[in-house]
CSV table of C-alpha atoms in Angstrom, one decimal:
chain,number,residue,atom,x,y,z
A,1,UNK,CA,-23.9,8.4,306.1
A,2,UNK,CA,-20.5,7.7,305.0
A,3,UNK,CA,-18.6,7.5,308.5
A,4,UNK,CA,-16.0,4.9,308.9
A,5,UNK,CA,-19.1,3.1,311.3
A,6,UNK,CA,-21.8,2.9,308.7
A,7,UNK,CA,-18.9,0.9,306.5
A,8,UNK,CA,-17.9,-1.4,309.0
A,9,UNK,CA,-21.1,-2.5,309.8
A,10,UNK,CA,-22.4,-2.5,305.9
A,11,UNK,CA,-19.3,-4.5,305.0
A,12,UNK,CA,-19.8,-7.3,308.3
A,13,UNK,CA,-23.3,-7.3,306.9
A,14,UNK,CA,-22.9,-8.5,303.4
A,15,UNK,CA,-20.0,-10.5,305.0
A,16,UNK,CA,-22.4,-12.1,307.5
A,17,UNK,CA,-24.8,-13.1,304.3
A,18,UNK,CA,-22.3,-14.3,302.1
A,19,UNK,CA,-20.7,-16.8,304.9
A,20,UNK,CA,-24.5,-17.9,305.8
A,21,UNK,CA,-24.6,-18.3,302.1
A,22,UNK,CA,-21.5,-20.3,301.6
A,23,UNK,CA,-22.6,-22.5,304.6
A,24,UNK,CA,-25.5,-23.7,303.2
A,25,UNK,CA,-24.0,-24.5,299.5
A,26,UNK,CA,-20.8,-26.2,301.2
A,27,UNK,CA,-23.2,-28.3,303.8
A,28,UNK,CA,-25.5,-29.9,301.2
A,29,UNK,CA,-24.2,-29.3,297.4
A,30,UNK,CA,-27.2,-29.9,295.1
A,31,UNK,CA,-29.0,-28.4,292.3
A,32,UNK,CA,-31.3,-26.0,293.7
A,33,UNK,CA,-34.9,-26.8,292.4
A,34,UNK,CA,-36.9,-23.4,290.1
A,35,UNK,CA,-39.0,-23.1,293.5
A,36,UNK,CA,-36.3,-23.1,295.8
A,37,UNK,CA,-34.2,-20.5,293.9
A,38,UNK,CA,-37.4,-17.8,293.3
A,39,UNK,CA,-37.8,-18.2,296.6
A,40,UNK,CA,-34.3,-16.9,297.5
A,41,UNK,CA,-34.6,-14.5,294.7
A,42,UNK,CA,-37.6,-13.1,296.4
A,43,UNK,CA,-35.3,-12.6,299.5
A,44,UNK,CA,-32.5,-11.3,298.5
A,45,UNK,CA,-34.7,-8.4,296.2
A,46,UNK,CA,-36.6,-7.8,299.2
A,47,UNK,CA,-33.7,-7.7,301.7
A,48,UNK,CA,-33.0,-4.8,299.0
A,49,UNK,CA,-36.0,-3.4,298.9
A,50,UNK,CA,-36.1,-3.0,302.7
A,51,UNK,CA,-32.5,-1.2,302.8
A,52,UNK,CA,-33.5,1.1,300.1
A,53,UNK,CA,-36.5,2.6,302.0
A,54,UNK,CA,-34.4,2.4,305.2
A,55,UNK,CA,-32.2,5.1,303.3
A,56,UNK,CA,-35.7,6.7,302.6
A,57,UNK,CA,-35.9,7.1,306.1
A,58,UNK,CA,-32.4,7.9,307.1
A,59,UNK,CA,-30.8,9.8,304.4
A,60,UNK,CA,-34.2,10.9,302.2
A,61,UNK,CA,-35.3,10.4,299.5
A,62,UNK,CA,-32.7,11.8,297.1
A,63,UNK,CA,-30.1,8.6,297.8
A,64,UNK,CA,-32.6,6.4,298.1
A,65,UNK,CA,-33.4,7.2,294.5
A,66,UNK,CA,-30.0,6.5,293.6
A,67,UNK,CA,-29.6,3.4,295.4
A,68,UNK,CA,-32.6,1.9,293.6
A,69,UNK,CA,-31.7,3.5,290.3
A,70,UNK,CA,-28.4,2.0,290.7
A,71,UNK,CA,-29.8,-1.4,292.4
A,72,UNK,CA,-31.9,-1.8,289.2
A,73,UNK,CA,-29.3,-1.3,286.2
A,74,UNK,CA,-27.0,-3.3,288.4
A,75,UNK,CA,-29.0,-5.9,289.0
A,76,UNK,CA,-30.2,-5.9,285.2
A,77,UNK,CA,-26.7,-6.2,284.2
A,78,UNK,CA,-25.9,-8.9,286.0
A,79,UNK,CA,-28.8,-11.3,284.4
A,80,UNK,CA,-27.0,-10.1,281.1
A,81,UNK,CA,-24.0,-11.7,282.5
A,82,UNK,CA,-25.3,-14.8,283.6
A,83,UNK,CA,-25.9,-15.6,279.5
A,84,UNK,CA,-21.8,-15.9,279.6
A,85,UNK,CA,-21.5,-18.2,282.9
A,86,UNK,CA,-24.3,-20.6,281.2
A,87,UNK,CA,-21.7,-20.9,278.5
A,88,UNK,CA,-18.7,-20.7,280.7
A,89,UNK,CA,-20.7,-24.0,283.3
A,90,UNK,CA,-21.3,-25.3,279.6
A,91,UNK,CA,-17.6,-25.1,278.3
A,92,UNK,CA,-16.5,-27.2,281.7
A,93,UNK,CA,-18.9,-29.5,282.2
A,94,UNK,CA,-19.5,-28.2,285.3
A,95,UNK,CA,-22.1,-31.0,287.3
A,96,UNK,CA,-25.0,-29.6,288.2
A,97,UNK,CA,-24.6,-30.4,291.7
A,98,UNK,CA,-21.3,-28.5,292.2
A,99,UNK,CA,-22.5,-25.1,289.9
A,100,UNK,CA,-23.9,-23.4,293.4
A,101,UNK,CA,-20.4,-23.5,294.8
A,102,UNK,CA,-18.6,-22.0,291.6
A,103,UNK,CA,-21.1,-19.3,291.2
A,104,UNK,CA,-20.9,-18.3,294.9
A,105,UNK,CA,-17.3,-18.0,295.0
A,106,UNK,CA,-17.8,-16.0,291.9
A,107,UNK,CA,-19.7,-13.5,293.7
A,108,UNK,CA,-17.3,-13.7,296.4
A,109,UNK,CA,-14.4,-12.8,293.9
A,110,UNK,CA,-16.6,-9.8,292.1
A,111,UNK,CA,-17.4,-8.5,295.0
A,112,UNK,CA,-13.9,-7.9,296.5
A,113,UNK,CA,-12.4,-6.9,293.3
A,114,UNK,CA,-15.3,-4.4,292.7
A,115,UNK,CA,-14.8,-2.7,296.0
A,116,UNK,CA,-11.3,-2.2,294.5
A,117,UNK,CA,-12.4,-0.9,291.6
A,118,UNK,CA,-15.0,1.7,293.6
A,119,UNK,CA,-12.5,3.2,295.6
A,120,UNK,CA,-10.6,3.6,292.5
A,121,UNK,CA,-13.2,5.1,290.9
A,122,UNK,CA,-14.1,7.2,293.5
A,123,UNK,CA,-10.6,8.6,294.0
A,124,UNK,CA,-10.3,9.7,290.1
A,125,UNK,CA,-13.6,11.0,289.8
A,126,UNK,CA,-13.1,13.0,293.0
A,127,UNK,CA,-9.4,14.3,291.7
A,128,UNK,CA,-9.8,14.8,287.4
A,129,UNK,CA,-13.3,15.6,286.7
A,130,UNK,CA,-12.4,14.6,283.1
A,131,UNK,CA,-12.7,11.5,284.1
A,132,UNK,CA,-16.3,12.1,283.6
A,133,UNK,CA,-15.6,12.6,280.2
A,134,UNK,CA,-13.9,9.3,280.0
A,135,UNK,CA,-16.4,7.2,281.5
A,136,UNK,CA,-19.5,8.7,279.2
A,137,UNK,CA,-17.7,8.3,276.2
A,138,UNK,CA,-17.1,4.9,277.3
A,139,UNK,CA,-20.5,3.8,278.0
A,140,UNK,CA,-21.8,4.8,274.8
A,141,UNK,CA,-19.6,3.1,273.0
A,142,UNK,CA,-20.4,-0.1,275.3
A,143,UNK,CA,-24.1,0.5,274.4
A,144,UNK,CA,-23.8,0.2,270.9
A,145,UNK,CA,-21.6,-2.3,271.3
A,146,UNK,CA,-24.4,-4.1,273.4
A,147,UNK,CA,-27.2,-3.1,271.0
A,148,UNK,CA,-25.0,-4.5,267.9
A,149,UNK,CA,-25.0,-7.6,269.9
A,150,UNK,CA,-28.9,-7.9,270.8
A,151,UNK,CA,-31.1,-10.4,270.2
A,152,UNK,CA,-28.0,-13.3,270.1
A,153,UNK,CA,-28.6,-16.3,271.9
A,154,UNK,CA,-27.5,-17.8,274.8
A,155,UNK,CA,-25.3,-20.6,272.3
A,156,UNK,CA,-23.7,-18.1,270.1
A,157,UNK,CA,-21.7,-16.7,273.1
A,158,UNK,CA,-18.6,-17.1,272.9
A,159,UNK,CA,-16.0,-17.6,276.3
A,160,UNK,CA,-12.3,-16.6,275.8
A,161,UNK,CA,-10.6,-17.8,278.6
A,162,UNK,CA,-9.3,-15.1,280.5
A,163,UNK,CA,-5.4,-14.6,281.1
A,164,UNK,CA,-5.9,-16.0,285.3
A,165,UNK,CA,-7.4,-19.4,283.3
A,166,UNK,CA,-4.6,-19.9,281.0
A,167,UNK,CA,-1.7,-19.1,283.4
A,168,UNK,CA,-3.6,-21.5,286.2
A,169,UNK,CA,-3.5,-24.2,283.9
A,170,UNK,CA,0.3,-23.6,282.3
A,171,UNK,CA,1.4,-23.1,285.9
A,172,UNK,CA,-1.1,-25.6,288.3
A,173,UNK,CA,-1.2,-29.2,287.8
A,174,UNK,CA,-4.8,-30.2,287.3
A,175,UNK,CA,-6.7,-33.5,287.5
A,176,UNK,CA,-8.7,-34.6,284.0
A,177,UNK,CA,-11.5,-34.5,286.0
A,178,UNK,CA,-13.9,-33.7,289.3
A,179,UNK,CA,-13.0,-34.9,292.6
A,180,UNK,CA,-16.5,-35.2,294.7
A,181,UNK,CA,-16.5,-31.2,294.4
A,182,UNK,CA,-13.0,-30.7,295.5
A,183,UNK,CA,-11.1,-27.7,294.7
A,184,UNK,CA,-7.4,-29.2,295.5
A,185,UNK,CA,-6.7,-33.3,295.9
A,186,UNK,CA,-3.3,-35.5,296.9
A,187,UNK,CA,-3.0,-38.3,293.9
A,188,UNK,CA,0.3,-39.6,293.2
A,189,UNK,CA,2.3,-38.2,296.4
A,190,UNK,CA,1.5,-34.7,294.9
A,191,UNK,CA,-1.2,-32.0,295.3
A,192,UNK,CA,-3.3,-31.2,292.0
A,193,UNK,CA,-6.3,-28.6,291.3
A,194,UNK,CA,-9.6,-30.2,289.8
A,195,UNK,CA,-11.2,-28.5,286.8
A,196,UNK,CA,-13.7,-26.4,289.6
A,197,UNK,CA,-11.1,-24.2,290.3
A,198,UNK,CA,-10.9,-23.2,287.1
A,199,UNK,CA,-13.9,-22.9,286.4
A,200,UNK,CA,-14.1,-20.1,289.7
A,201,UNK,CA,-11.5,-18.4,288.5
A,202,UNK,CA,-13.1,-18.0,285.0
A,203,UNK,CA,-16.6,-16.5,286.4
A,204,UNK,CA,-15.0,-14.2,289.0
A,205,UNK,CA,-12.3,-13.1,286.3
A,206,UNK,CA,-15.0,-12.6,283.8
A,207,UNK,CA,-17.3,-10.5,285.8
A,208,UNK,CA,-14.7,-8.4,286.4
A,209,UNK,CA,-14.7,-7.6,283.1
A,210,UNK,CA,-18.6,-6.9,283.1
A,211,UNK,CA,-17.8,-4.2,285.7
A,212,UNK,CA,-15.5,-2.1,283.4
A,213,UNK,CA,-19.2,-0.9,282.3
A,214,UNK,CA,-21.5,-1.4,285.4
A,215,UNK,CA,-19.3,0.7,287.4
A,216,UNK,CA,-19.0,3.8,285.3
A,217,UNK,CA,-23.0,3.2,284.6
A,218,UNK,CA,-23.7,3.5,288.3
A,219,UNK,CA,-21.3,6.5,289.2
A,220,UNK,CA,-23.3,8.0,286.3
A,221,UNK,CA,-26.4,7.7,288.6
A,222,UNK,CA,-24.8,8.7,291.8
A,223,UNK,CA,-21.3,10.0,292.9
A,224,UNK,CA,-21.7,8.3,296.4
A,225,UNK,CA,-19.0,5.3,297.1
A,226,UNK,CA,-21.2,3.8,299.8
A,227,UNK,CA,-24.8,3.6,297.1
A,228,UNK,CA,-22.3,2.3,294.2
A,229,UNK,CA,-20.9,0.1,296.6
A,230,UNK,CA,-24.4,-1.4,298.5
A,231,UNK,CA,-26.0,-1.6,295.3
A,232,UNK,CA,-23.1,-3.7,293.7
A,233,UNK,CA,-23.4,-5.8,296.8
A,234,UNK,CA,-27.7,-6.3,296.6
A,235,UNK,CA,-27.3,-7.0,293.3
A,236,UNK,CA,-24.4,-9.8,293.4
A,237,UNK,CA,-25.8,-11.2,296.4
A,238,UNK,CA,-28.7,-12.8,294.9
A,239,UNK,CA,-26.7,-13.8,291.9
A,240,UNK,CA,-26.2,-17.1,292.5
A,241,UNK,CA,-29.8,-17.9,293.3
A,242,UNK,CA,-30.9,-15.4,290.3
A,243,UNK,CA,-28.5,-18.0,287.9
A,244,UNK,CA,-31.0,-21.2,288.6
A,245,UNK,CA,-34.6,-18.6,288.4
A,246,UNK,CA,-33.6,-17.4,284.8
A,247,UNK,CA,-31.3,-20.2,283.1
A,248,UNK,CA,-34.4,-21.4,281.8
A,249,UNK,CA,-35.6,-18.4,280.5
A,250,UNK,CA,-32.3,-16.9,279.1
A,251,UNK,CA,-33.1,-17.5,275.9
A,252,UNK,CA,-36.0,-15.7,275.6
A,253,UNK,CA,-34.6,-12.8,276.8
A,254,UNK,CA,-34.0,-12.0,273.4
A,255,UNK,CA,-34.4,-8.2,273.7
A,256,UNK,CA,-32.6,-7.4,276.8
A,257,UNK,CA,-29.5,-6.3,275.3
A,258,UNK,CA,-31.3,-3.5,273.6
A,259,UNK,CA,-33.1,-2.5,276.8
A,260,UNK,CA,-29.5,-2.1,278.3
A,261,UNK,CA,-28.6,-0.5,275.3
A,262,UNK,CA,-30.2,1.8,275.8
A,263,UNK,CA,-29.7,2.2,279.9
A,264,UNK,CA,-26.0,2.4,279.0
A,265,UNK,CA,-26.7,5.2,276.4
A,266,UNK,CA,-28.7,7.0,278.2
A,267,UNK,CA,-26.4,7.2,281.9
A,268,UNK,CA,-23.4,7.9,279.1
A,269,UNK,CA,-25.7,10.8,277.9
A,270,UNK,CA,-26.2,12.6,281.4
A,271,UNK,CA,-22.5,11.4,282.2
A,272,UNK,CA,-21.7,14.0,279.6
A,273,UNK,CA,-23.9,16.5,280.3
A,274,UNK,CA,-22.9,16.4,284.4
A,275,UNK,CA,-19.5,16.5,283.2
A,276,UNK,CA,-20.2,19.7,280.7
A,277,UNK,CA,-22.2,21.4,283.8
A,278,UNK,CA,-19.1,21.0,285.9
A,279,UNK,CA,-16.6,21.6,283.1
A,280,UNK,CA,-13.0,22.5,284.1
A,281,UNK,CA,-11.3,20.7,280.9
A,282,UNK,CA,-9.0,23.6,279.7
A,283,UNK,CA,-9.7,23.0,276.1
A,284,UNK,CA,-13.7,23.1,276.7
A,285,UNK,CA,-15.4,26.3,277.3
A,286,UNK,CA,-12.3,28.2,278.3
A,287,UNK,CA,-12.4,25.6,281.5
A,288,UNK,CA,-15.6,27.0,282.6
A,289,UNK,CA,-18.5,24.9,283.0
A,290,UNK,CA,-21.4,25.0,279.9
A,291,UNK,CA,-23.9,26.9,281.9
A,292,UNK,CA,-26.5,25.6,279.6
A,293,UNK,CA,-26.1,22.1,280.0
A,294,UNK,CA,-29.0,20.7,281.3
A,295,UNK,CA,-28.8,17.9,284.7
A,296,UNK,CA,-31.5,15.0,284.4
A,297,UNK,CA,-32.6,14.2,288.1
A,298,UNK,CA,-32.0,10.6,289.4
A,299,UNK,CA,-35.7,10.1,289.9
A,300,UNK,CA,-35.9,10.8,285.6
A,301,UNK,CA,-32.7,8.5,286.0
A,302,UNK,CA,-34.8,5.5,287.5
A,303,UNK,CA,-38.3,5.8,285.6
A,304,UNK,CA,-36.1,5.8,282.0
A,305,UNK,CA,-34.0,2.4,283.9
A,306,UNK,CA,-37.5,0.7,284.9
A,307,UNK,CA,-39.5,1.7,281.5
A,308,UNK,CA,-36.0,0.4,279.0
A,309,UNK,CA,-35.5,-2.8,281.3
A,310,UNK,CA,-39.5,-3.6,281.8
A,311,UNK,CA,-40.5,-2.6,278.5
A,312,UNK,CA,-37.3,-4.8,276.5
A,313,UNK,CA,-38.2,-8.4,279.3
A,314,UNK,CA,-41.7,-8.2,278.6
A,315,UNK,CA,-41.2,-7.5,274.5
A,316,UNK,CA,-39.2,-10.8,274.8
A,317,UNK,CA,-41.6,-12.9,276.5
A,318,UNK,CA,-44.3,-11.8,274.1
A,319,UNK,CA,-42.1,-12.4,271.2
A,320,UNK,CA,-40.7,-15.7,272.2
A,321,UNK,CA,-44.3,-16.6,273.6
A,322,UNK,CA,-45.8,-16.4,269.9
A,323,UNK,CA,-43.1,-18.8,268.2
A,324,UNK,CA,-43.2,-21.0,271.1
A,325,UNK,CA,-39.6,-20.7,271.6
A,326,UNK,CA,-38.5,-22.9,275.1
A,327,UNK,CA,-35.4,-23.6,276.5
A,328,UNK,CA,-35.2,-27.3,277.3
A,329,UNK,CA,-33.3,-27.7,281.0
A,330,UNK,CA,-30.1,-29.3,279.7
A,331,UNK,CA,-30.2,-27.1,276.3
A,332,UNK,CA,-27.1,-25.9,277.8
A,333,UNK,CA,-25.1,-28.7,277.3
A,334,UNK,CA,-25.2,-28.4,273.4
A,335,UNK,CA,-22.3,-28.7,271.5
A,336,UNK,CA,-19.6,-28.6,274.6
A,337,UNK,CA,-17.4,-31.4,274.4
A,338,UNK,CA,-14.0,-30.0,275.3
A,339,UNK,CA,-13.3,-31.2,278.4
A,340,UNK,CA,-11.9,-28.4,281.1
């Protein structure tokens, strides 16, 4: 399943998509109607549905499991995430016109530099298995981190600009404003960024961040590089479209940080317990493994995923539902003056 083949092709594939993608943003920029993005939505979660039950049929139903369990807390992280690009297309005044192109070549960016961080991930999980260790402890820190931060809405984010934002702008000479979309211009004899390449480099910089959690959550659900990989590509493939389906409703998702809560806590959980059950930590049983450490199969895995991300979206539709809390369309344009 893993041959060098199976890569090439998978990779040309979510190449193919992505340049299909970028052609139709770049052709006719525009703000994408609610209609227009569910219907890509639609696609892109059924173009993953239909390669998860291919793996049914090639590879059984063990890694398909896994490549849905991992699809789905992927995917649900991701519409956590979009609460900081509203802020971050907020904080530069991005035009509404121009946002498909910066959140596409945001999803280009993630997805390159979280094929880096898989194979890195990969290579130290398959050389210290205390890296196990590491990465458990590490998500359930992140999930009460996350829980601590539940129910906060979309406007008390808050975006630090990331180190690649603040050296661009001390080191690139940037227009005071946008160009028709342009991400580099000639005024004055000399060339100059616009404000949209910053703003790029903010959202891919900053999901990069996000997948210092997503990626240890997933290899708690598998310890294939090609799933971790494919469902990291499904789920930031339809980010862009996902952005425009849910900014309206971001802000009455107001318990979906304790339904990932308690995803992250719980893959942390059996991160620990895979790691006790193949124990070779000197300091820890003698370096044996704890025979009585129990493993929780990935189909367990993906009902607790489905029942913690279902059960915290449909709470916060109820709940905002009864005090008739909306989110007007330009609501996100409160309070940002500062000028990228």
């Amino acid at each position: 399943m893993e041959s060098t083949t199976v890569w090439l092709i998978t990779i040309l594939g979510v190449i193919a998509v992505v340049a299909f993608d970028f052609l139709v943003v770049v052709r006719r920029p525009h703000e994408p109607s609610f209609k227009e993005s569910v219907r890509w939505t639609i696609f892109y979660v059924g173009l993953a549905g239909l390669f998860g039950l291919g793996m049914l049929g090639w590879a059984g139903p063990q890694k398909a499991t896994e490549f849905f369990a991992g699809y789905v807390t992927e995917w649900s992280l991701s519409v956590d995430n979009l609460f900081v690009f509203l802020v971050i297309l907020a904080r530069f005044q991005v035009p509404p016109r121009y946002r498909q192109r910066v959140l596409l070549f945001g999803v280009v960016l993630a997805l390159v530099l979280r094929g880096l961080f898989i194979a890195a991930g990969a290579a130290a999980l398959h050389t210290f298995s205390w890296v196990f260790y590491l990465f458990g402890f590490f998500l359930l820190w992140t999930a009460v981190s996350v829980a601590r931060e539940g129910g906060a809405e979309e406007g008390e984010v808050e975006y630090k600009e990331t180190a690649a934002v603040r050296m661009a702008r001390r080191f690139l000479p940037a227009t005071d404003g946008y160009r028709n979309g342009s991400v580099i211009v000639k005024e004055g004899g000399r060339r100059l960024i616009t404000p949209l390449l910053l703003v790029m480099i903010a959202i891919g910089t900053t999901d990069v961040l996000f997948a210092l959690d997503s990626i240890p959550a997933i290899f708690g659900l598998t310890d294939d590089p090609y799933i971790v990989f494919t469902a990291n590509a499904f789920a930031l493939m339809g980010l862009r479209q996902l952005f425009f389906v849910v900014e309206g409703l971001l802000r009455r998702l107001i318990y979906l940080s304790y339904g990932l809560a308690v995803v992250l806590g719980f893959i942390g959980v059996k991160l620990l317990l895979s790691a006790l059950h193949e124990n070779s930590v000197p300091f820890i049983n003698g370096g044996q493994p704890v025979e009585w450490a129990p493993e929780i199969p990935t189909w367990a895995s993906l009902v607790v995923i489905l029942v913690a991300i279902g059960g915290a979206a449909l709470v916060s539709v109820i709940a905002s539902g009864r005090t008739g809390e909306t989110l007007p369309r330009e609501h996100h344009h409160h309070g940002e003056h500062e000028d990228a």
